[in-house]
Short mmCIF file of C-alpha atoms in Angstrom, two decimals:
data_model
loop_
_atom_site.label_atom_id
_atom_site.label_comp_id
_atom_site.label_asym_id
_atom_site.label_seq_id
_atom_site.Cartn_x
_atom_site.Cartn_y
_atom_site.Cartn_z
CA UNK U 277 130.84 -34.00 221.88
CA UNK U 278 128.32 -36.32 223.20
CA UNK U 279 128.27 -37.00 226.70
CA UNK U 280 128.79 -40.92 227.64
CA UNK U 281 125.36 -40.70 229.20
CA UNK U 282 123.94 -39.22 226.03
CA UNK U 283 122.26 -36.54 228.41
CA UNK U 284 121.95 -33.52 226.75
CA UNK U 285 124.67 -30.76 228.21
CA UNK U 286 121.80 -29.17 230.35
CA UNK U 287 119.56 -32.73 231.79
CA UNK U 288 119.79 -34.04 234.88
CA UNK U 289 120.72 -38.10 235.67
CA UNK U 290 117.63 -40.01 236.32
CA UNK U 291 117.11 -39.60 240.00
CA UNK U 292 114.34 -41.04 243.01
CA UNK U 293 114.53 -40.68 246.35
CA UNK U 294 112.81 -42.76 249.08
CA UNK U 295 111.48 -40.50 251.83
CA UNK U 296 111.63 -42.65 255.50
CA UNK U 297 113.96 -45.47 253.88
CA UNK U 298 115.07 -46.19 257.62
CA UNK U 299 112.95 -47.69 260.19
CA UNK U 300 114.47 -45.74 263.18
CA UNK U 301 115.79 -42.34 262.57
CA UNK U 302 113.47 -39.54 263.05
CA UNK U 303 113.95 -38.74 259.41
CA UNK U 304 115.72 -40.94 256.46
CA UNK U 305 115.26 -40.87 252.79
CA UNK U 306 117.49 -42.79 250.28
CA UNK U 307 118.42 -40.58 247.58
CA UNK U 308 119.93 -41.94 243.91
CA UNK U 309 121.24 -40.23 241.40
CA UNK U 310 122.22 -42.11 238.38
CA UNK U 311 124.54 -44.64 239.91
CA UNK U 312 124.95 -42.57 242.97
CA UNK U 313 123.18 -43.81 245.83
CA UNK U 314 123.34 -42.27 249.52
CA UNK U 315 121.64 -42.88 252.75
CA UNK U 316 120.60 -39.92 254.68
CA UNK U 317 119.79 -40.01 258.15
CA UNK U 318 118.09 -36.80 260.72
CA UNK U 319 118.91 -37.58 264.47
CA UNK U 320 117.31 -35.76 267.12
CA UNK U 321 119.10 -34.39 269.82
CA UNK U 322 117.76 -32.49 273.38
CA UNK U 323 121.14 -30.60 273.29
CA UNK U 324 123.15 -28.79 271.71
CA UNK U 325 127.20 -28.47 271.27
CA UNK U 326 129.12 -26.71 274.42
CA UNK U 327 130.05 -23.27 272.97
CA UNK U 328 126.12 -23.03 272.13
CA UNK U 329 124.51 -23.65 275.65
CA UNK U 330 122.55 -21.15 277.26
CA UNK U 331 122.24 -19.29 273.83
CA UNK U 332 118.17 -20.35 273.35
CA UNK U 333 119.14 -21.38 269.95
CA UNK U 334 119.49 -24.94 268.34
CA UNK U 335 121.79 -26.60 265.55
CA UNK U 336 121.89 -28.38 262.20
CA UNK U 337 124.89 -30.37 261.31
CA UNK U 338 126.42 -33.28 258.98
CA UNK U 339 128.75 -36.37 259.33
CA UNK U 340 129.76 -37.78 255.90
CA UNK U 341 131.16 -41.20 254.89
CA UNK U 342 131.67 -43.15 251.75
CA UNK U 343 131.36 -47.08 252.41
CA UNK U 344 134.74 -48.74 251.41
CA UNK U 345 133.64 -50.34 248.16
CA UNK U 346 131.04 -47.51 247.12
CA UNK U 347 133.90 -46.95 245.02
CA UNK U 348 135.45 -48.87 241.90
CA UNK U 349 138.79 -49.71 244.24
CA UNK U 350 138.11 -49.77 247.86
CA UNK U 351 138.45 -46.63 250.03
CA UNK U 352 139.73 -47.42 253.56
CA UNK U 353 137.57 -46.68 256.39
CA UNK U 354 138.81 -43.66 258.09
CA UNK U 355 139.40 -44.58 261.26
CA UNK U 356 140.84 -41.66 262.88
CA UNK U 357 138.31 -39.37 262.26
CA UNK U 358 137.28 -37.70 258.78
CA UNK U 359 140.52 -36.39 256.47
CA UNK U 360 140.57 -33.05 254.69
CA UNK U 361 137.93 -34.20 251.70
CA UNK U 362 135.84 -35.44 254.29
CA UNK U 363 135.30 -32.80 256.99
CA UNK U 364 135.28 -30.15 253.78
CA UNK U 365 132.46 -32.02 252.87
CA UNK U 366 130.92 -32.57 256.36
CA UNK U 367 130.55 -28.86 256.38
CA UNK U 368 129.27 -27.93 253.23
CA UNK U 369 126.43 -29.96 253.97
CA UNK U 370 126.04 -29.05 257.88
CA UNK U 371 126.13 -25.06 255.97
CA UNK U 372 123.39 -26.13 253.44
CA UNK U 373 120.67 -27.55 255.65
CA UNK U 374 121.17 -25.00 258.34
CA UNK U 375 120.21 -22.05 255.40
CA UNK U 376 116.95 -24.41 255.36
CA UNK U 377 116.05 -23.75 259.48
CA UNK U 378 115.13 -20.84 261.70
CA UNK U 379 117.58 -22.09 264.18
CA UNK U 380 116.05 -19.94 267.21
CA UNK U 381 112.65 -21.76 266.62
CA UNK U 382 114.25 -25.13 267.19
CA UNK U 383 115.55 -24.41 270.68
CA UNK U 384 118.31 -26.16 272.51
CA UNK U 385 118.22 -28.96 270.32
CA UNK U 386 120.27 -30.85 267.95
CA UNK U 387 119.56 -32.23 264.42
CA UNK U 388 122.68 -33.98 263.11
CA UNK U 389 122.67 -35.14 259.44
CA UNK U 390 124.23 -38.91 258.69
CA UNK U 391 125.39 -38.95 254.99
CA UNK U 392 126.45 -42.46 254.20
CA UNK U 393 127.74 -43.05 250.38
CA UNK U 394 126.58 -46.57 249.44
CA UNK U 395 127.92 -46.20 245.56
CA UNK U 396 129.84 -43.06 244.26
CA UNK U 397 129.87 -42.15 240.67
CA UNK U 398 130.43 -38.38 241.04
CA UNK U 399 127.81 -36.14 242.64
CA UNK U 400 127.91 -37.64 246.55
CA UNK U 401 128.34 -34.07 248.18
CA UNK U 402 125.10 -32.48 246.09
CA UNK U 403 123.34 -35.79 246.64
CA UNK U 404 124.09 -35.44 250.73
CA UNK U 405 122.82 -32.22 250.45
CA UNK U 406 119.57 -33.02 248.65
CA UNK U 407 118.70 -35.95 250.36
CA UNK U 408 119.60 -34.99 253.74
CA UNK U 409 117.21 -32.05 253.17
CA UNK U 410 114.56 -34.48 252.89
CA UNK U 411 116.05 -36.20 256.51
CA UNK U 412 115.82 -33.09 258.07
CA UNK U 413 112.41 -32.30 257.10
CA UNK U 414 110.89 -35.37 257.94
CA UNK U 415 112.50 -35.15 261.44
CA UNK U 416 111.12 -31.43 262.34
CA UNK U 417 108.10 -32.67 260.70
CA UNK U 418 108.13 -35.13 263.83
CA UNK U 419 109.29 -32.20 266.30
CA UNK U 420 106.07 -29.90 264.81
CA UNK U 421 103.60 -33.23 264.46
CA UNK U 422 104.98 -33.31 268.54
CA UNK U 423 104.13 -29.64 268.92
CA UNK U 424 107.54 -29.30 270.33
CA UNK U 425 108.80 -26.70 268.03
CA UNK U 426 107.08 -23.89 265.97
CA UNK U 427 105.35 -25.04 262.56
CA UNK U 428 107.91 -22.30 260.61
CA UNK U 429 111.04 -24.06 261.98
CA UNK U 430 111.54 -24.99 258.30
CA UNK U 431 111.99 -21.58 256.42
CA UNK U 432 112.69 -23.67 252.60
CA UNK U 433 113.86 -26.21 250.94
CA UNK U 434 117.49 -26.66 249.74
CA UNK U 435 118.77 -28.67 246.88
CA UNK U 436 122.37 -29.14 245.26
CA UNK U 437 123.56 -29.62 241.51
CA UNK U 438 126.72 -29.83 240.26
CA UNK U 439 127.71 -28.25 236.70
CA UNK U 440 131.25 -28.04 235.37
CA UNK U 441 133.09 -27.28 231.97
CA UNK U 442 134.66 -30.22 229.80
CA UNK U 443 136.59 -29.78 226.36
CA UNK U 444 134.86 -25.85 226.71
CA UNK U 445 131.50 -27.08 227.15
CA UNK U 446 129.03 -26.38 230.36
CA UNK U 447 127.30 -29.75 231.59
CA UNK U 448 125.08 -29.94 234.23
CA UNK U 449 125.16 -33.04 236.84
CA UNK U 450 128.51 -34.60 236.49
CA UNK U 451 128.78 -37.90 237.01
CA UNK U 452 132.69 -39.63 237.87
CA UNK U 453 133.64 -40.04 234.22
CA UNK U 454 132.97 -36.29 233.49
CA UNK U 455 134.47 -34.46 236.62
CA UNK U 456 137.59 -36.53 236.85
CA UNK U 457 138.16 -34.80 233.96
CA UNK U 458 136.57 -31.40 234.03
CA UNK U 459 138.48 -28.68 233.69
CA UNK U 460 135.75 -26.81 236.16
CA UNK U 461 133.65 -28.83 238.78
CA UNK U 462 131.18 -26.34 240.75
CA UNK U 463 128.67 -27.68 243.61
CA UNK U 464 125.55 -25.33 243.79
CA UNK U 465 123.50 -25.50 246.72
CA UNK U 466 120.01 -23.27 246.45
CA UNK U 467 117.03 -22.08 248.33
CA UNK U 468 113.40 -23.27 246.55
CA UNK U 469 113.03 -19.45 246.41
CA UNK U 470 116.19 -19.14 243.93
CA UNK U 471 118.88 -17.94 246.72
CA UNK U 472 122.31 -19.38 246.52
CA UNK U 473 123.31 -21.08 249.74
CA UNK U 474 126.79 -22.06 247.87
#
């Protein structure tokens, strides 16, 4: 069966992304992905959480939001911190771009990852993960460029794909209309040397 796209079973949507699409983080990009579109944002940090201090070693981690109407019916804001969905997806992305750092050669430091949904139509978790890749890059990019951290804090690159099965048939980058109905949805998040992160 044809998909609505009329992507073949194993082709990718059309995608860009805009590498420093924000004027004042230390690394942005704007990633799109068929009608997906997400803002990623890298903010340094001279810190790092509480139950890390004193350890010599630094962290990478994600905060996730979809905008109220990036969705056909509006979403509420969530107000009260993130719900299940969200902080599941918060950490599958915060897991993801740490695989990407040598977390000892950033020091006491904190990266944290903004992942703000502008328009969802399926894909927003592997989009958050490949365009806040690009975030995080630019911003240790700014850290080496500084010669405050080592020049092999950044060990790879990580990207993220979906694939799932609908009516018995693998597909490859699901947008909304195919995974609301998939009868398997699967995020993969990999290494540019072929490991499996997720």
């Amino acid at each position: 069966m044809p998909r609505p796209s009329g992507r073949a079973n194993d082709e990718l949507r059309k995608f860009r992304i805009v590498p420093g699409y924000l004027a004042y983080a230390e690394g942005s990009a704007l990633i799109q992905m068929g009608n997906t579109v997400v803002v990623c944002a890298a903010t340094i940090e001279d810190r790092v959480p509480a139950w890390m201090m004193g350890r010599g070693t630094g962290w990478v981690t994600a905060e996730y939001g979809m905008l109220p109407r990036s969705t056909v019916t509006r979403t509420p804001r969530e107000t009260r911190g993130p719900g299940g969905r969200t902080a599941e997806i918060q950490r599958l992305i915060g897991r993801s771009l740490r695989a990407a750092v040598d977390l000892r050669l950033l020091g006491e430091r904190s990266i944290i990852v903004d992942c703000d949904v502008i328009q969802a139509d399926g894909g927003t978790r592997t989009a958050s993960v490949t365009g806040g890749y690009v975030a995080l890059a630019l911003a240790l990019q700014k850290l080496i460029r500084e010669r405050v951290v080592h020049r092999n804090v950044l060990q790879t690159a990580v990207a993220a794909v979906s694939a799932g099965i609908i009516d018995r048939e693998a597909m490859l980058d699901l947008d909304y209309a195919e995974d609301s109905r998939a009868e398997v949805d699967l995020n993969v998040v990999m290494t540019a040397g072929g490991q499996f992160v997720e």
